[in-house]
Short mmCIF file of C-alpha atoms in Angstrom, two decimals:
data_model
loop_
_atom_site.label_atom_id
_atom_site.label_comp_id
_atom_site.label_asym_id
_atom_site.label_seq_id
_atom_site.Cartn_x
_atom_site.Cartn_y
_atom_site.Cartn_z
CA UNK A 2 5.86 -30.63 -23.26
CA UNK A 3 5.83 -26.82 -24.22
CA UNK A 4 4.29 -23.74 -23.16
CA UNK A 5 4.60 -21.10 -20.71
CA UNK A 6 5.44 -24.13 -17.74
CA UNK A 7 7.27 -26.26 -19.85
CA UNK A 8 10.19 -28.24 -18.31
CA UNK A 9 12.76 -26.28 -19.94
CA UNK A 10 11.67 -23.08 -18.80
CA UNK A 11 12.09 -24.24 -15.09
CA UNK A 12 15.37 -25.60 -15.96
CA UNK A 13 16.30 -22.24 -17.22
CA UNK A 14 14.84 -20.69 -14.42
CA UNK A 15 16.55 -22.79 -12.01
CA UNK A 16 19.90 -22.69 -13.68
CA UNK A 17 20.26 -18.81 -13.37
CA UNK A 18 18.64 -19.37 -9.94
CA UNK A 19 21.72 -17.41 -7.73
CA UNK A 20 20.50 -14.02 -10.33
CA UNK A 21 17.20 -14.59 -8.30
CA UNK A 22 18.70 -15.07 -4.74
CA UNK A 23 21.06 -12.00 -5.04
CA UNK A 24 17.72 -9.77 -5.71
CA UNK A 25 15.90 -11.78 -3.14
CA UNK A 26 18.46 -11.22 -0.49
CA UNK A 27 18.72 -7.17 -1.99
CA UNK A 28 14.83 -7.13 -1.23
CA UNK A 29 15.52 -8.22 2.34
CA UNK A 30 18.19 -5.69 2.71
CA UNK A 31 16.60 -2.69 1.59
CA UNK A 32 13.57 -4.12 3.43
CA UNK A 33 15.19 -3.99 6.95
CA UNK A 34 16.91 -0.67 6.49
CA UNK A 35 13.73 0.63 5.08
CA UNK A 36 11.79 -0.56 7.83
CA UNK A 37 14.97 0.73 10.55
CA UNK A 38 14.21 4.54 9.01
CA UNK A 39 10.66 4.26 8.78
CA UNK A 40 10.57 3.11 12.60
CA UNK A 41 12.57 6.31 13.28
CA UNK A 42 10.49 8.43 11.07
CA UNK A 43 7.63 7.21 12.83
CA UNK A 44 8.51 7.41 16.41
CA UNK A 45 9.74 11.01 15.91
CA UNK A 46 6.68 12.26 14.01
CA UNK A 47 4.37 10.16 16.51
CA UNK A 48 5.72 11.23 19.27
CA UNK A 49 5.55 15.45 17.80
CA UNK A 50 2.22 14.91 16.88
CA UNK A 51 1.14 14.58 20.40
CA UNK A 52 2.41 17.95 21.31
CA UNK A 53 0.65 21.46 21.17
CA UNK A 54 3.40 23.43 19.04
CA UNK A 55 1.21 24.62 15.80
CA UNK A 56 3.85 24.79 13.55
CA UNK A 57 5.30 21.52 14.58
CA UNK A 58 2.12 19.82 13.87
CA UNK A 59 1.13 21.83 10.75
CA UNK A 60 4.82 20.52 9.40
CA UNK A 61 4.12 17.10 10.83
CA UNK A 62 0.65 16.94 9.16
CA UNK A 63 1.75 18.18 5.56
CA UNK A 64 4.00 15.59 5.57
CA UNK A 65 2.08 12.67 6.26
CA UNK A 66 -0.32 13.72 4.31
CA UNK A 67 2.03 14.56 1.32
CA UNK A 68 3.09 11.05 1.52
CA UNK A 69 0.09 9.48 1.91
CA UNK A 70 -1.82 10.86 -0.93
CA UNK A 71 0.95 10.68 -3.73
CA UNK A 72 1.87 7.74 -5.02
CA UNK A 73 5.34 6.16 -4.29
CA UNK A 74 5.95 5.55 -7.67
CA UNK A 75 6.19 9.53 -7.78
CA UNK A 76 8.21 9.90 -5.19
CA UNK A 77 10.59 7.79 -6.66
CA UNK A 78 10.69 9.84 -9.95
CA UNK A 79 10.88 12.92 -7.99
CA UNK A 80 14.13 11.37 -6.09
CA UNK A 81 15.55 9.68 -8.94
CA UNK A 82 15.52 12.19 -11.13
CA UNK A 83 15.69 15.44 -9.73
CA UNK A 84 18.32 14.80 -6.94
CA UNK A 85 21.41 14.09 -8.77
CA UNK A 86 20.33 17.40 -11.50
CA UNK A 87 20.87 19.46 -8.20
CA UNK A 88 24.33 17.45 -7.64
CA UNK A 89 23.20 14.59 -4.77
CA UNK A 90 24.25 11.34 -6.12
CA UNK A 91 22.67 8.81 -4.22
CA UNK A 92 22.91 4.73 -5.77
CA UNK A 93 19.50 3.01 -5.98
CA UNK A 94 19.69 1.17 -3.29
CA UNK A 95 19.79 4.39 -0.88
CA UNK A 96 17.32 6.18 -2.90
CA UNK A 97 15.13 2.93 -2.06
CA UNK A 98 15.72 2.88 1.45
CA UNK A 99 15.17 6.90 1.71
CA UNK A 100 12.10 6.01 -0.74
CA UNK A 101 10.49 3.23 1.48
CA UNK A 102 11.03 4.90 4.71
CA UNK A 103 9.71 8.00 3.89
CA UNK A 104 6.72 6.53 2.53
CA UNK A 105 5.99 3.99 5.33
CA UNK A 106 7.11 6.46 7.51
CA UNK A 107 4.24 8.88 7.27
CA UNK A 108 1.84 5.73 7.95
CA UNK A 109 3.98 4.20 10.74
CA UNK A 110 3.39 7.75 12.29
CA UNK A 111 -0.19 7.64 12.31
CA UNK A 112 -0.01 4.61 14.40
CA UNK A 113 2.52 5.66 16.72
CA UNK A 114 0.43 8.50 17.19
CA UNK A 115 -2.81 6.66 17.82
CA UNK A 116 -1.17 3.87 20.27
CA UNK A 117 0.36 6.80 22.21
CA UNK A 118 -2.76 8.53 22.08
CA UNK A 119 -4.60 5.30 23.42
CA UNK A 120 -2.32 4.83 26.41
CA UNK A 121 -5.05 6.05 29.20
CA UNK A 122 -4.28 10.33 30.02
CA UNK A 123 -4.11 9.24 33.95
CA UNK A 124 -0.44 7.48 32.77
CA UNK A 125 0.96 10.10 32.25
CA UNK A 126 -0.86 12.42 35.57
CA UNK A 127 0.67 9.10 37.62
CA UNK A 128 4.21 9.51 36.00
CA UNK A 129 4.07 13.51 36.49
CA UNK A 130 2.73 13.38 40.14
CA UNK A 131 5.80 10.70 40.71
CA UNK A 132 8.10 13.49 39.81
CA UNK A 133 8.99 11.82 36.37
CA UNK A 134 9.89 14.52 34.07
CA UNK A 135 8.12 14.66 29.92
CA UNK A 136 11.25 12.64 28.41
CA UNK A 137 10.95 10.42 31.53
CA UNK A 138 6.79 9.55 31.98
CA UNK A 139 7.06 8.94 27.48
CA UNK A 140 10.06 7.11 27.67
CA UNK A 141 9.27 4.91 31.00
CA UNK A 142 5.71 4.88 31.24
CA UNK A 143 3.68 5.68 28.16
CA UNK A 144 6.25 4.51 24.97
CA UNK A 145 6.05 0.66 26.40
CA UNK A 146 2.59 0.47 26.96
CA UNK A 147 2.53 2.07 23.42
CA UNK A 148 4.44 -0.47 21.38
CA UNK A 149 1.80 -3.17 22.48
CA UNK A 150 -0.88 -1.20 20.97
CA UNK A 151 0.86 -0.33 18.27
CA UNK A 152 2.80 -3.48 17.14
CA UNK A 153 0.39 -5.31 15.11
CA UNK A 154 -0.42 -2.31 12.62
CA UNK A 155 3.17 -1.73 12.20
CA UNK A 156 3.66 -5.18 11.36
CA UNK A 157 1.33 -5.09 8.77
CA UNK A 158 2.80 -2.02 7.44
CA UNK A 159 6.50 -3.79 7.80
CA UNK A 160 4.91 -6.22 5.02
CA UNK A 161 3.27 -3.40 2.99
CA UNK A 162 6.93 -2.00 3.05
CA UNK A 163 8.68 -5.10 1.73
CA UNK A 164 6.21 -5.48 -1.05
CA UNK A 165 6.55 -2.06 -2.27
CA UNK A 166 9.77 -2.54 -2.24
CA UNK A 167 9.49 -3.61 -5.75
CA UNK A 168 8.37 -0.30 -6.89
CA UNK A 169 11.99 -0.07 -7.16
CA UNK A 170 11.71 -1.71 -10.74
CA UNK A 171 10.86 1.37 -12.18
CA UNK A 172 14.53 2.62 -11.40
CA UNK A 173 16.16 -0.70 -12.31
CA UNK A 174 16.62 -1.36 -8.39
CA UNK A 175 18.17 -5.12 -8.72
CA UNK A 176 16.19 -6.12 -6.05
CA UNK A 177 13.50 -9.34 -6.62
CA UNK A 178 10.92 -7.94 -9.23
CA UNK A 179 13.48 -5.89 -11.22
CA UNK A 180 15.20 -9.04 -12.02
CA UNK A 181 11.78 -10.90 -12.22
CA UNK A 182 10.82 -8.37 -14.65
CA UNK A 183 14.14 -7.96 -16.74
CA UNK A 184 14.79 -11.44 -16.44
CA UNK A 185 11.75 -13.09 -17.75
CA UNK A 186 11.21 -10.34 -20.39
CA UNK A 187 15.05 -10.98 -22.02
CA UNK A 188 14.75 -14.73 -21.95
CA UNK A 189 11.19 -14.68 -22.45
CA UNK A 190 10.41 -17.41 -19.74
CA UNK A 191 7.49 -16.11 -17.78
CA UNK A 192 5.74 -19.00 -16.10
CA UNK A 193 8.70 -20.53 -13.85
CA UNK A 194 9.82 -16.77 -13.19
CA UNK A 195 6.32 -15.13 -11.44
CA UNK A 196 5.27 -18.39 -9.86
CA UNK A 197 8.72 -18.54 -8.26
CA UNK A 198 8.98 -14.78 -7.77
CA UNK A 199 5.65 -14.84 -5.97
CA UNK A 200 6.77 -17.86 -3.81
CA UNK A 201 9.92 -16.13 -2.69
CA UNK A 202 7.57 -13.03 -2.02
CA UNK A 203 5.37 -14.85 0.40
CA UNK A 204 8.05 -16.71 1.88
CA UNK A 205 9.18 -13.27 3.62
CA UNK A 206 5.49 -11.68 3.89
CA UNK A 207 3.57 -14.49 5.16
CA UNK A 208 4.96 -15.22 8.36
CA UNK A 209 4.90 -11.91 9.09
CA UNK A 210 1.46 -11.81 8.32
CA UNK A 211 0.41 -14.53 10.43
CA UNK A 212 2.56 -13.66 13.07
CA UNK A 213 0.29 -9.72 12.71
CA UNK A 214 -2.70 -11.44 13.10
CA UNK A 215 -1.83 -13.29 15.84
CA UNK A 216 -0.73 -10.33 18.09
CA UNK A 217 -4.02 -8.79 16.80
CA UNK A 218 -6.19 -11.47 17.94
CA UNK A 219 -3.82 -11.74 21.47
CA UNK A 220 -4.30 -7.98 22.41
CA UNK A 221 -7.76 -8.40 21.90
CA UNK A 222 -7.81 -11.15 24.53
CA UNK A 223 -6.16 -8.84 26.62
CA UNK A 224 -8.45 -5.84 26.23
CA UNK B 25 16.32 31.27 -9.74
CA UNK B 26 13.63 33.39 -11.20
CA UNK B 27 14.12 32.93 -14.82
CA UNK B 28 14.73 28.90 -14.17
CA UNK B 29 11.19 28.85 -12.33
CA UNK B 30 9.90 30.45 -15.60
CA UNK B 31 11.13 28.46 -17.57
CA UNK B 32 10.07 25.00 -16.54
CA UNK B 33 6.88 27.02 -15.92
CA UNK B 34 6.21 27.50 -19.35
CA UNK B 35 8.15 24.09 -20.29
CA UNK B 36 5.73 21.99 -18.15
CA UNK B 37 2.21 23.87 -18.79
CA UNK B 38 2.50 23.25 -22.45
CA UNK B 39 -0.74 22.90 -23.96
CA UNK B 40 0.35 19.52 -25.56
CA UNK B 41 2.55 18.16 -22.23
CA UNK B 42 -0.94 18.97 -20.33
CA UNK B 43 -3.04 17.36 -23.13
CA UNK B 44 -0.76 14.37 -22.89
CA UNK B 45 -0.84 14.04 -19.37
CA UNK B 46 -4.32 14.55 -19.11
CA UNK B 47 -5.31 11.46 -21.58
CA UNK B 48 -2.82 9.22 -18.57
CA UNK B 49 -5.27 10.89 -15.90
CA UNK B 50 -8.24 9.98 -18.00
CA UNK B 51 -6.64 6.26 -18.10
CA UNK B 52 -5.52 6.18 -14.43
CA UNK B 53 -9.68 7.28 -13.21
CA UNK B 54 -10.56 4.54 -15.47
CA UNK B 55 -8.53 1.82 -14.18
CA UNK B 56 -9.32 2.90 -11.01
CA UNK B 57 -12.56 3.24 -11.27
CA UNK B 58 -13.48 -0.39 -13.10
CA UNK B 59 -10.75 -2.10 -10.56
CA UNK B 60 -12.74 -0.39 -7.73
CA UNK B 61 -16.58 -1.56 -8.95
CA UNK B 62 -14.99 -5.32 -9.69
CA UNK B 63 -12.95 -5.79 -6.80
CA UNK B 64 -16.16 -4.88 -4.54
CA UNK B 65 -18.03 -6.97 -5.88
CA UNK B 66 -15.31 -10.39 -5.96
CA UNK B 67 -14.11 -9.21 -2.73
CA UNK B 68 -17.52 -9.08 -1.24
CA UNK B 69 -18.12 -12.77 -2.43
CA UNK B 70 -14.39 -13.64 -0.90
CA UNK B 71 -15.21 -12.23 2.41
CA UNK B 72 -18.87 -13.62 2.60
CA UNK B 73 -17.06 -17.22 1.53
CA UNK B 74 -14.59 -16.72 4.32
CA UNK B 75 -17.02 -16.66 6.94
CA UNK B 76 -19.37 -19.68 5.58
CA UNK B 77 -19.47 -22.94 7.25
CA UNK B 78 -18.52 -25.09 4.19
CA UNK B 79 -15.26 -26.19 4.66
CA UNK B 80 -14.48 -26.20 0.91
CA UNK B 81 -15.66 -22.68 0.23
CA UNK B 82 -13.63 -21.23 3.58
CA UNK B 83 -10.15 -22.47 2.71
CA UNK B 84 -10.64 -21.43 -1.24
CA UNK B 85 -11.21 -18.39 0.15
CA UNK B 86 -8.70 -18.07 2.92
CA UNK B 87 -6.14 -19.16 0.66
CA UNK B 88 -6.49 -17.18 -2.13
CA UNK B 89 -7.14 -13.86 0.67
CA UNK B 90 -3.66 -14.66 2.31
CA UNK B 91 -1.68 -15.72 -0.65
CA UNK B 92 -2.72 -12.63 -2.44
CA UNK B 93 -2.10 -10.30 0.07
CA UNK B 94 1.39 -11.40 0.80
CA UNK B 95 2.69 -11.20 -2.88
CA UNK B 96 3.59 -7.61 -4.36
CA UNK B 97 0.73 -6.02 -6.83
CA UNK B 98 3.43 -5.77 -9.14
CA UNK B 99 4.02 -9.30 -9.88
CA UNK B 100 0.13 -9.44 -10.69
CA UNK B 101 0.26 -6.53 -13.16
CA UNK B 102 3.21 -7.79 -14.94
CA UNK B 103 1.94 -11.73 -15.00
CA UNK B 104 -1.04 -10.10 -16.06
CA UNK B 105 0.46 -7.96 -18.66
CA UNK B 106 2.89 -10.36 -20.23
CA UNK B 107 0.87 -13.70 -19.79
CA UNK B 108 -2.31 -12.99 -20.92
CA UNK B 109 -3.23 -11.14 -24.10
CA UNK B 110 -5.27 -8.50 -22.46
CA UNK B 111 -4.94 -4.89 -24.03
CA UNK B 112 -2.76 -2.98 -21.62
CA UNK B 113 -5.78 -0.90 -19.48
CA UNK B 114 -7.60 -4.00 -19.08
CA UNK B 115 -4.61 -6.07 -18.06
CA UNK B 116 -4.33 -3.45 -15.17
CA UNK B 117 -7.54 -3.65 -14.17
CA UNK B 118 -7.42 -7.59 -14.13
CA UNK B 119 -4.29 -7.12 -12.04
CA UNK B 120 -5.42 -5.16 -9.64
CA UNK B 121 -8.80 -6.37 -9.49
CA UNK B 122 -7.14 -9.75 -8.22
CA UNK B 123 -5.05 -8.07 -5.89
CA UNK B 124 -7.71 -5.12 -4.30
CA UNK B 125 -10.39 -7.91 -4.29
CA UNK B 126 -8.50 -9.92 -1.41
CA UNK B 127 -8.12 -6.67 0.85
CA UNK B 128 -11.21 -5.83 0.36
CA UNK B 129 -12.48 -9.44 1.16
CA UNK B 130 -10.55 -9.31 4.90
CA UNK B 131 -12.52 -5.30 5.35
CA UNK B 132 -15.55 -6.80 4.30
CA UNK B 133 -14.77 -10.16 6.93
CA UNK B 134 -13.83 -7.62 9.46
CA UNK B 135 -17.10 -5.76 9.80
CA UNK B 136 -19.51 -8.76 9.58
CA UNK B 137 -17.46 -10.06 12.48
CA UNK B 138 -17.45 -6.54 14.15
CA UNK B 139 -21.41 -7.07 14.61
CA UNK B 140 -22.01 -9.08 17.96
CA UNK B 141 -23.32 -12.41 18.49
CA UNK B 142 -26.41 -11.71 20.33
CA UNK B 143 -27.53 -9.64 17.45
CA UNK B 144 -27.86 -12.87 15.67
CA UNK B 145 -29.75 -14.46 18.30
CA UNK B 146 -31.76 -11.71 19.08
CA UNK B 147 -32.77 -11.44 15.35
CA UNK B 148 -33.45 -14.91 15.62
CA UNK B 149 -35.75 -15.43 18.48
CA UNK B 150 -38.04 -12.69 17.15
CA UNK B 151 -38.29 -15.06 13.98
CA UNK B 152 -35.95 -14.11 11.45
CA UNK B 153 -34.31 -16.54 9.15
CA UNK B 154 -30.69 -16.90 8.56
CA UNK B 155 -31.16 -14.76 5.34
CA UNK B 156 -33.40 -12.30 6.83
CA UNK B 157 -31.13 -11.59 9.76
CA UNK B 158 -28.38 -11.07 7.25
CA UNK B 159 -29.70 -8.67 5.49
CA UNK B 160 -31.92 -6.56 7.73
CA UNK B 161 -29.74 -6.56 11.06
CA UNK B 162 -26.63 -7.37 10.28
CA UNK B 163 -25.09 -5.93 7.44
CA UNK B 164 -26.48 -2.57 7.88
CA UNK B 165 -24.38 -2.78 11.01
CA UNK B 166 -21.28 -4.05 9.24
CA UNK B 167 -21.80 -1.69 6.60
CA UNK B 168 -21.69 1.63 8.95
CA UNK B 169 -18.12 -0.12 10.12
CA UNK B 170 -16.63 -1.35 6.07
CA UNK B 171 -17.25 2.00 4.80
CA UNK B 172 -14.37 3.92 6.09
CA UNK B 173 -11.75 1.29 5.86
CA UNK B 174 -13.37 0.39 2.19
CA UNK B 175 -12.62 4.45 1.42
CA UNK B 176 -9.28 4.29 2.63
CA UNK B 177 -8.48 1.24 0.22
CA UNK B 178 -9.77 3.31 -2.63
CA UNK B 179 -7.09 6.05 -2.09
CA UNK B 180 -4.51 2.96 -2.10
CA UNK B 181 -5.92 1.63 -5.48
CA UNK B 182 -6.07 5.15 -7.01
CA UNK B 183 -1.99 5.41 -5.90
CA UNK B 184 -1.30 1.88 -7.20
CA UNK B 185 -2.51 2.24 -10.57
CA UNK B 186 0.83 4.14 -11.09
CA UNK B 187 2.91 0.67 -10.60
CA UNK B 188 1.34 -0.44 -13.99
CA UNK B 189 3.97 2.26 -15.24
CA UNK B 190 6.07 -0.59 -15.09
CA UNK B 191 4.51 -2.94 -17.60
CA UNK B 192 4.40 0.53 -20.19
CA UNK B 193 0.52 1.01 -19.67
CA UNK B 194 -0.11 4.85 -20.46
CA UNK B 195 -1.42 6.05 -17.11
CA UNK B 196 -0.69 9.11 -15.50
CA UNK B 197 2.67 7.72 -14.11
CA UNK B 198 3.74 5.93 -17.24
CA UNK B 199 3.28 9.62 -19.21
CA UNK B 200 4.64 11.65 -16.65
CA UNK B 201 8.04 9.67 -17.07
CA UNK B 202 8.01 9.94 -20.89
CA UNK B 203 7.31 13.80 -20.46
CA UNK B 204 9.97 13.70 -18.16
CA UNK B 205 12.13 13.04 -21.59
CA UNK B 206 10.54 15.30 -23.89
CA UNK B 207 13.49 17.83 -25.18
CA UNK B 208 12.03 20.79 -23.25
CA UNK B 209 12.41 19.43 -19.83
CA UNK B 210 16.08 19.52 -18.86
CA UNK B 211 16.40 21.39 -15.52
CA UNK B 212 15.63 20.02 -12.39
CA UNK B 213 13.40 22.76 -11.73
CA UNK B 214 11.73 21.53 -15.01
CA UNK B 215 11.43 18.19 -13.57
CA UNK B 216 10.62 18.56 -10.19
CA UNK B 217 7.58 20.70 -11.24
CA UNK B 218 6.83 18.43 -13.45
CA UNK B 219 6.37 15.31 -10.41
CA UNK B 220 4.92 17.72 -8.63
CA UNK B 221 2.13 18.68 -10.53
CA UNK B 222 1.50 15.15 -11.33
CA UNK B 223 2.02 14.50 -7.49
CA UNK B 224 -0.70 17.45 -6.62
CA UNK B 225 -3.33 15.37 -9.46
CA UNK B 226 -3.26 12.28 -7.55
CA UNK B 227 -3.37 14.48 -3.78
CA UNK B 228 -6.14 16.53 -5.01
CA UNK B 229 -8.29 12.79 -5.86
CA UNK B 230 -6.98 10.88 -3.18
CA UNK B 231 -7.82 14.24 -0.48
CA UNK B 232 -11.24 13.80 -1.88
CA UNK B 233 -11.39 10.11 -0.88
CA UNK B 234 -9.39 10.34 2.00
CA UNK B 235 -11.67 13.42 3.66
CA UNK B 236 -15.01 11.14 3.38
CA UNK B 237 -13.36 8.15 4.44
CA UNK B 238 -11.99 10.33 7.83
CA UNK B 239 -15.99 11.82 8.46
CA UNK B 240 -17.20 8.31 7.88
CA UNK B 241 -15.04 7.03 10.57
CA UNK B 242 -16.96 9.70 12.93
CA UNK B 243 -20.10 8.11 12.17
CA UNK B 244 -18.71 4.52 12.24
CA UNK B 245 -19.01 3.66 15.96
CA UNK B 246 -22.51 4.94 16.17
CA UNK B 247 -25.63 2.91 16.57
CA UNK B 248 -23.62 -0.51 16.42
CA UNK B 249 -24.44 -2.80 19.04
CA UNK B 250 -21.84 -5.17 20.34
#
């Protein structure tokens, strides 16, 4: 049997299958510190976005929409290239992570905004008239009531993030699809490789998937 | 400072660095643009199958919406690019077409579903047939609620043209990294102007999108009964 699936290109494939599992388990790392900043990011910029300071929000704003409306494979030039010319050496892996988060970020805000914003204004008049102070009424009152509108969004952004995570070819990242890519181009085995690099894909994104769309269709029961 | 600013001034807006970049722009629009008109229509058909009441038709379609969305556009664009012998454009386009079509199949889903029941059987018990309903009541409800969402996705497919700078196609990505590398960019000032004004290309198309897709979602809520 030959062509692209033949039964010595999975052999190969599977043979040099621990290259795949140390990009696969790189993916997953830079995933979940991505996704750690970009929760930070997000809860910070959320939470400012709510308040009346101009200059804070003007800030706030440029930035998501900086990083919204530029591509991330632009930003990753931009950080790649330029930051170690002005003497910050940073490894690919952090310049993923900072990548990633900072991308995702300015969308995770946007919800965190939105669920705070949808947390009913009497809340917050309850908390206040209880004598709870600002930190207090966001932290005790409105922030929890905020995460359940918010979490299924940011789930499906925490899958958008892990499958741009392979952007991170284009700097030779080592995670999954840089040694998809790299691999499958030097030994010239396609077939096995994307089939198998697209099963260990959805093997992280789908359950989280599902498990989005679940909490979607839950909190609209609740509504 | 100055004289650095000056110089990757004059380094980047070269008339034949602009030229260059401007033929990837002219090749980023257009794989944008085809991926956009094909993936509406597939996508329409995939979210239309979704909701059908043949068995066989719903679970093609569910599978191929959820296994699609949960793999990385990049795999598609390099399978695409390196398994097929497509020319480089239209192996982007086929990449992306395949990936945008099943996002655009679960907006498309979305806002038929958004459109209540009783509008179907008030449409009909004044007499209207399946088709009729379809077409006259319900999806120019859905449609009010799929255009904002669809406008959003646009901005995402104009962005992710720029991973088929992986794969070598010469979009306005793939160019601005070989400019990058031309002898008279060697500062970072250089370089970092350079990004930016590709940067400022894709913000000024996707502000375009993204500013209709935000006064669409004004008028999205209005006039749709639940």
């Amino acid at each position: 049997m030959s062509g692209p699936f033949s039964i010595q290109n999975w052999r190969a494939w599977f043979s040099d299958w621990t290259f795949f599992a140390e990009g696969f388990m790189r993916t997953l790392y830079i995933s979940m510190l991505g996704l750690l900043f970009t929760l930070i990011i997000g809860v910070i910029v959320g939470i400012l976005l709510c308040g009346r300071n101009r200059v804070v929000l003007s800030i706030c704003k440029g930035y998501m929409s900086f990083f919204q409306n530029t591509p991330l494979v632009i930003q990753i030039f931009i950080y790649y290239n330029v930051l170690p010319r002005l003497g910050i050496r940073l490894g690919v892996v952090a310049i993923g992570v900072m990548g990633l988060a900072l991308y995702t970020g300015a969308y995770a805000a946007d919800i965190v905004h939105s669920a705070i914003k949808a947390v009913p204004t009497g809340q917050m008049e309850a908390a206040y008239s209880q004598g709870f102070s600002y930190v207090q009424s966001m932290y005790y009152i409105i922030l929890p009531q905020a995460v359940k509108i918010g979490l299924p969004p940011m789930t499906n952004q925490a899958v958008n993030l892990i499958k741009n995570s392979s952007v991170l070819a284009v700097i030779a990242g080592g995670e999954l699809m840089y040694r998809a890519d790299s691999w499958s181009g030097s030994n010239l085995i396609y077939g096995p490789t994307f089939v198998m690099t697209g099963v260990l894909y959805l093997i992280i994104c789908l359950p989280i998937s599902l498990l989005a769309r679940w909490m979607e269709k839950r909190s609209v029961r609740h509504v | 400072m100055f004289d650095k600013w000056a110089h990757a001034f004059s380094a980047v807006f070269a008339p034949n660095i602009l030229l260059f970049l401007g033929k990837g722009l002219v090749n980023t629009l257009y794989i944008a643009a085809v991926s956009i008109v094909l993936s509406l229509i597939l996508g329409t058909v995939l979210g239309l199958m979704r909701n059908m009441k043949e068995r066989l038709l719903r679970s093609v379609a569910t599978v191929y919406i959820e296994v699609v969305r949960n793999i990385p556009l990049l795999l598609f664009i390099i399978t695409m690019r390196f398994m097929t012998k497509l020319p480089p454009l239209e192996s982007g386009i086929a990449a992306m077409t395949i990936f945008t079509s099943a996002i655009v199949a679960e907006i498309v889903r979305g806002g038929l579903n958004s459109v209540g029941k009783g509008q179907w059987e008030a449409a009909t018990s004044q007499g209207f047939s399946r088709m009729q309903t379809m077409w006259h009541v319900i999806i120019p409800q859905a449609l009010r609620r799929i255009r904002s969402p669809l406008i959003s996705q646009f901005v995402t497919t104009v962005k992710d043209t720029s991973f088929c700078a992986v794969v070598g196609t010469y979009e306005l990505s793939f160019t601005s990294k070989i400019v990058a590398a031309h002898r008279t960019i060697v500062t970072a000032e250089d370089i970092l102007l350079l990004y930016l004004l590709v940067a400022m290309i894709y913000y000024v198309i996707n502000r375009l999108f993204s500013g209709i897709a935000r006064r669409q979602r004004g008028n999205a809520m209005k006039g749709v009964v639940r």
